Amino acid sequence: MFKRAEETGAPALSFTFEGKPLKARSGDTIAAALLAADERIFRTTPVTETPRGPFCLMGVCFDCLVEIDGVPNRQACMVQVEEGMQVRRQSGSAEVIS
Amino acid sequence: MSATTKNRYDVAIIGAGPAGMAAAVEVTKAGLSAIVLDEQPAPGGQIYRGIETSDEKRTKILGPDYAAGRDIARAFRDSRAEYLPGATVWNIDSALGIDVSLGQGSKHIQAGAIVVATGAIERPTPMPGWTLPGVTTAGALQILLKANGVVSDDVVFVGSGPLLSLIAAQMLKAGVKPRAIVETVPQSRYVAALKHLPAALGAASYLLKGMAMMLSLRRAGVPIYRDATGIRIEGNGKAEAVTFTSGGKSHRLETTSVALHQGIVPNQQVTRLLRCEHEWNKSQHCFVPKVDEYFETTMADVYVAGDGAGIGGAVAARLRGRLAGLRIAEKAGRGNAQERRSVTDALMREAKIRPLLETLYAPSPEILAPADETLVCRCEEVTAGDIRKAVDLGAPGPNQVKSFLRSGMGPCQGRMCGLAVSEIIASRRGEPISEIGYYRIRPPLKPLLLSELAALESEEAVPVDLADESAALH
């Protein structure tokens, strides 16, 4: 599983993923903060609704697309966590996956 | 370094990795105005990601080659180049006008010359299970370590290349022992690579570093499986295990984290958008833009420095950036021939290790010819079999396959499947891949919000055809 290799003392930020409160460190991208919390599934695909998670973490693959504060299609690996952000999985279908 | 104040620059540089930063320093030293546009919030590119914020402990884990980025970033910060972080270039017109998305709006910049320093991406590695959550590129894990100090404690590394063992060794230093390394290098490659060894001795420091990395992994007891074939990643909704054959035996390694790597290839999006000519580099097994000795492309005043001009590594990237910068200054009547020659000489020394690496770590035969049921286009979920069928129905190239199947039409716009699709078509048609070519890349280079288009500063700067299919996003 993923974990922090070190304590840097960077200030902590609070945000939510699927309504669940999580902590991030200042400077974390959403993808990094979610992976550090061992969250793997970021979205489901539009075609077959299968789960996906971050693949490249450098803005190339678009597999980490999430909904941030109501705006869909955001790359979790390119957006830094801000205090109070509400992040949701991007669902390929109308139904929210569990 | 100053904030952006205007819209016209002698030079616009896209990318703030070693090539972009070095080019910016050279052109501003010669008195030209320059702006550096970069997607990330801080300079360094992927190779020096997090270089300004990485503390002593993390920098020690990442090693002296990474630490070398500090001076490069400092020189860039000290230069007179303007720097626009968080900036995504989404279109460039033939008159070198650049449209940039800043998240909250778009900006139009007019450049006299452009240095494309957008570097490399990891080669697409289609194989069974490669889309499961928990499967990443090896580079992704390195980015997590560099930028965030986040590591996974049960990684199975799969593939080949110097980066694979480097990242595994860095993980070890960070205190998390990789679960295993599953190498895909066929035995025969070692023999084929031998003939390049004498030349590689001219860059012996790289060889020694590679050997030291492998030694540290072996000493730590990291299992290394050689010549692995039949690789599959299994899992129900998430990666759970890697299965493969090595040494005549079947293996199954349970893990939640699989890191894939088959080398890196130039990020072609910008040079393809600009319709620069590209050619197939047989040794590197990828398309590279055609460049002259100063890294100018077939489009006048457009340069491509760094790994985007063919994979050369971080040291070469910086040198290429300098060379492109010196050439631009020279064209503006501010040349420095002596410095240019010394950079050229250094580049030739850097190149000595490449033939050995390229022969030994050429992509594995399995990922070049994925099974019919393997997903190739991750976005639109198109399999290798679908592509072969489209070829059999008469699709002669990637753009017709794209029209048939939507491969390359999803949000990644072909970045993750382009090379694999061209490869599959070439092999199905029995034609050289140089004849098959690559996707036609159109603006916007990345999906953007209509509100950003609406917020463009000047009305005349809307060169994008909104009906274009590549703008489509689910």
PDB file of C-alpha atoms in Angstrom, chain A residues 1-8 25 27-29 31-33 35-36 38 40-43 45-63 65 71-75 77-78 80 90, chain B residues 39-41 46 49 55 57-58 120-121 125 130-131 133-137 139-141 143-144 148-154 174 176 237-238 256-257 260 375 378-381 411-412 415-416 446-447 449 473-474:
ATOM      1  CA  MET A   1       0.000   0.000   0.000  1.00  0.00           C
ATOM      2  CA  PHE A   2       0.971   3.644  -0.398  1.00  0.00           C
ATOM      3  CA  LYS A   3       2.297   5.690   2.504  1.00  0.00           C
ATOM      4  CA  ARG A   4       4.324   8.785   3.309  1.00  0.00           C
ATOM      5  CA  ALA A   5       8.045   8.010   3.396  1.00  0.00           C
ATOM      6  CA  GLU A   6       8.787  10.947   5.645  1.00  0.00           C
ATOM      7  CA  GLU A   7       7.413  13.661   7.899  1.00  0.00           C
ATOM      8  CA  THR A   8       8.134  16.996   6.254  1.00  0.00           C
ATOM      9  CA  ARG A  25      -0.108  18.218   2.694  1.00  0.00           C
ATOM     10  CA  GLY A  27       1.719  21.175  -2.291  1.00  0.00           C
ATOM     11  CA  ASP A  28       0.076  17.758  -2.795  1.00  0.00           C
ATOM     12  CA  THR A  29      -1.804  17.160  -5.987  1.00  0.00           C
ATOM     13  CA  ALA A  31      -3.877  12.355  -6.984  1.00  0.00           C
ATOM     14  CA  ALA A  32      -0.936  12.239  -4.566  1.00  0.00           C
ATOM     15  CA  ALA A  33      -3.133  12.959  -1.550  1.00  0.00           C
ATOM     16  CA  LEU A  35      -2.953   7.700  -3.214  1.00  0.00           C
ATOM     17  CA  ALA A  36      -1.310   8.533   0.131  1.00  0.00           C
ATOM     18  CA  ASP A  38      -4.523   4.456  -0.324  1.00  0.00           C
ATOM     19  CA  ARG A  40      -7.020   3.604  -5.865  1.00  0.00           C
ATOM     20  CA  ILE A  41     -10.216   4.069  -7.837  1.00  0.00           C
ATOM     21  CA  PHE A  42     -10.676   7.595  -9.218  1.00  0.00           C
ATOM     22  CA  ARG A  43     -13.277   7.096 -11.920  1.00  0.00           C
ATOM     23  CA  THR A  45     -14.838   4.605 -17.837  1.00  0.00           C
ATOM     24  CA  PRO A  46     -17.560   5.992 -20.093  1.00  0.00           C
ATOM     25  CA  VAL A  47     -17.632   2.963 -22.404  1.00  0.00           C
ATOM     26  CA  THR A  48     -17.694  -0.087 -20.107  1.00  0.00           C
ATOM     27  CA  GLU A  49     -17.871   1.606 -16.691  1.00  0.00           C
ATOM     28  CA  THR A  50     -14.808  -0.199 -15.410  1.00  0.00           C
ATOM     29  CA  PRO A  51     -12.790   1.370 -12.587  1.00  0.00           C
ATOM     30  CA  ARG A  52      -9.596   3.321 -13.275  1.00  0.00           C
ATOM     31  CA  GLY A  53      -6.955   5.059 -11.215  1.00  0.00           C
ATOM     32  CA  PRO A  54      -3.945   7.260 -11.930  1.00  0.00           C
ATOM     33  CA  PHE A  55      -1.501   5.765 -14.420  1.00  0.00           C
ATOM     34  CA  CYS A  56       1.119   8.365 -15.441  1.00  0.00           C
ATOM     35  CA  LEU A  57       0.787  11.116 -12.783  1.00  0.00           C
ATOM     36  CA  MET A  58       2.202  13.658 -15.238  1.00  0.00           C
ATOM     37  CA  GLY A  59      -0.852  14.875 -17.063  1.00  0.00           C
ATOM     38  CA  VAL A  60      -0.632  12.550 -20.056  1.00  0.00           C
ATOM     39  CA  CYS A  61      -3.055   9.638 -19.556  1.00  0.00           C
ATOM     40  CA  PHE A  62      -6.236  11.309 -18.240  1.00  0.00           C
ATOM     41  CA  ASP A  63      -7.076   8.192 -16.232  1.00  0.00           C
ATOM     42  CA  LEU A  65     -10.146  12.357 -14.015  1.00  0.00           C
ATOM     43  CA  VAL A  71     -16.543  20.541 -12.094  1.00  0.00           C
ATOM     44  CA  PRO A  72     -16.002  17.223 -13.934  1.00  0.00           C
ATOM     45  CA  ASN A  73     -13.079  16.114 -16.154  1.00  0.00           C
ATOM     46  CA  ARG A  74     -10.340  17.536 -13.937  1.00  0.00           C
ATOM     47  CA  GLN A  75      -6.958  15.823 -13.900  1.00  0.00           C
ATOM     48  CA  CYS A  77      -2.571  14.720 -10.933  1.00  0.00           C
ATOM     49  CA  MET A  78      -2.456  18.324 -12.206  1.00  0.00           C
ATOM     50  CA  GLN A  80      -3.198  20.894  -6.108  1.00  0.00           C
ATOM     51  CA  GLN A  90     -16.017  10.709 -12.041  1.00  0.00           C
TER      52      GLN A  90
ATOM     53  CA  GLU B  39       2.089  23.061 -16.939  1.00  0.00           C
ATOM     54  CA  GLN B  40       3.526  22.363 -13.500  1.00  0.00           C
ATOM     55  CA  PRO B  41       3.468  24.759 -10.543  1.00  0.00           C
ATOM     56  CA  GLN B  46       9.584  15.481 -14.646  1.00  0.00           C
ATOM     57  CA  ARG B  49      10.216  17.362 -10.320  1.00  0.00           C
ATOM     58  CA  ASP B  55      14.526  18.515   1.442  1.00  0.00           C
ATOM     59  CA  LYS B  57      16.724  13.661   3.119  1.00  0.00           C
ATOM     60  CA  ARG B  58      14.596  13.210   0.005  1.00  0.00           C
ATOM     61  CA  ALA B 120       9.334  12.590 -23.116  1.00  0.00           C
ATOM     62  CA  ILE B 121       6.516  10.338 -22.004  1.00  0.00           C
ATOM     63  CA  THR B 125       2.820  -0.665 -22.747  1.00  0.00           C
ATOM     64  CA  TRP B 130      -2.604  -2.637 -17.626  1.00  0.00           C
ATOM     65  CA  THR B 131      -5.693  -0.484 -17.053  1.00  0.00           C
ATOM     66  CA  PRO B 133      -6.268   0.672 -10.716  1.00  0.00           C
ATOM     67  CA  GLY B 134      -2.980   0.084  -8.880  1.00  0.00           C
ATOM     68  CA  VAL B 135      -1.100  -0.301 -12.158  1.00  0.00           C
ATOM     69  CA  THR B 136       0.974   2.782 -12.952  1.00  0.00           C
ATOM     70  CA  THR B 137       3.985   3.655 -15.006  1.00  0.00           C
ATOM     71  CA  GLY B 139       7.772   7.058 -13.727  1.00  0.00           C
ATOM     72  CA  ALA B 140       4.527   7.777 -11.884  1.00  0.00           C
ATOM     73  CA  LEU B 141       5.948   6.200  -8.727  1.00  0.00           C
ATOM     74  CA  ILE B 143       7.022  11.437  -9.424  1.00  0.00           C
ATOM     75  CA  LEU B 144       5.181  10.531  -6.192  1.00  0.00           C
ATOM     76  CA  ASN B 148       5.323  14.163  -2.457  1.00  0.00           C
ATOM     77  CA  GLY B 149       7.514  11.680  -0.595  1.00  0.00           C
ATOM     78  CA  VAL B 150       4.786   9.068  -1.120  1.00  0.00           C
ATOM     79  CA  VAL B 151       5.880   5.448  -1.660  1.00  0.00           C
ATOM     80  CA  SER B 152       4.280   2.049  -2.059  1.00  0.00           C
ATOM     81  CA  ASP B 153       5.671  -0.860  -0.085  1.00  0.00           C
ATOM     82  CA  ASP B 154       4.832  -3.799  -2.341  1.00  0.00           C
ATOM     83  CA  ALA B 174      13.500   5.421   0.801  1.00  0.00           C
ATOM     84  CA  VAL B 176      10.515   0.402   1.020  1.00  0.00           C
ATOM     85  CA  GLY B 237     -11.470  -4.049 -10.170  1.00  0.00           C
ATOM     86  CA  LYS B 238      -7.924  -3.472  -8.781  1.00  0.00           C
ATOM     87  CA  THR B 256      -1.498  -4.126  -5.017  1.00  0.00           C
ATOM     88  CA  SER B 257       0.974  -2.010  -6.998  1.00  0.00           C
ATOM     89  CA  LEU B 260       5.309  -0.688 -15.861  1.00  0.00           C
ATOM     90  CA  LEU B 375      -6.864  -2.852 -24.609  1.00  0.00           C
ATOM     91  CA  ARG B 378      -7.285   3.247 -22.799  1.00  0.00           C
ATOM     92  CA  CYS B 379      -9.705   6.166 -23.231  1.00  0.00           C
ATOM     93  CA  GLU B 380     -12.082   4.660 -25.763  1.00  0.00           C
ATOM     94  CA  GLU B 381     -11.402   1.055 -24.732  1.00  0.00           C
ATOM     95  CA  PRO B 411      -9.224  12.943 -23.598  1.00  0.00           C
ATOM     96  CA  CYS B 412      -5.574  11.786 -23.856  1.00  0.00           C
ATOM     97  CA  ARG B 415      -0.759  10.090 -26.221  1.00  0.00           C
ATOM     98  CA  MET B 416      -1.221   6.689 -24.588  1.00  0.00           C
ATOM     99  CA  LYS B 446      -5.602  19.382 -24.069  1.00  0.00           C
ATOM    100  CA  PRO B 447      -9.328  19.522 -23.435  1.00  0.00           C
ATOM    101  CA  LEU B 449     -13.485  24.575 -20.896  1.00  0.00           C
ATOM    102  CA  LEU B 473     -14.716  14.857 -24.066  1.00  0.00           C
ATOM    103  CA  HIS B 474     -17.275  12.626 -22.470  1.00  0.00           C
TER     104      HIS B 474
END
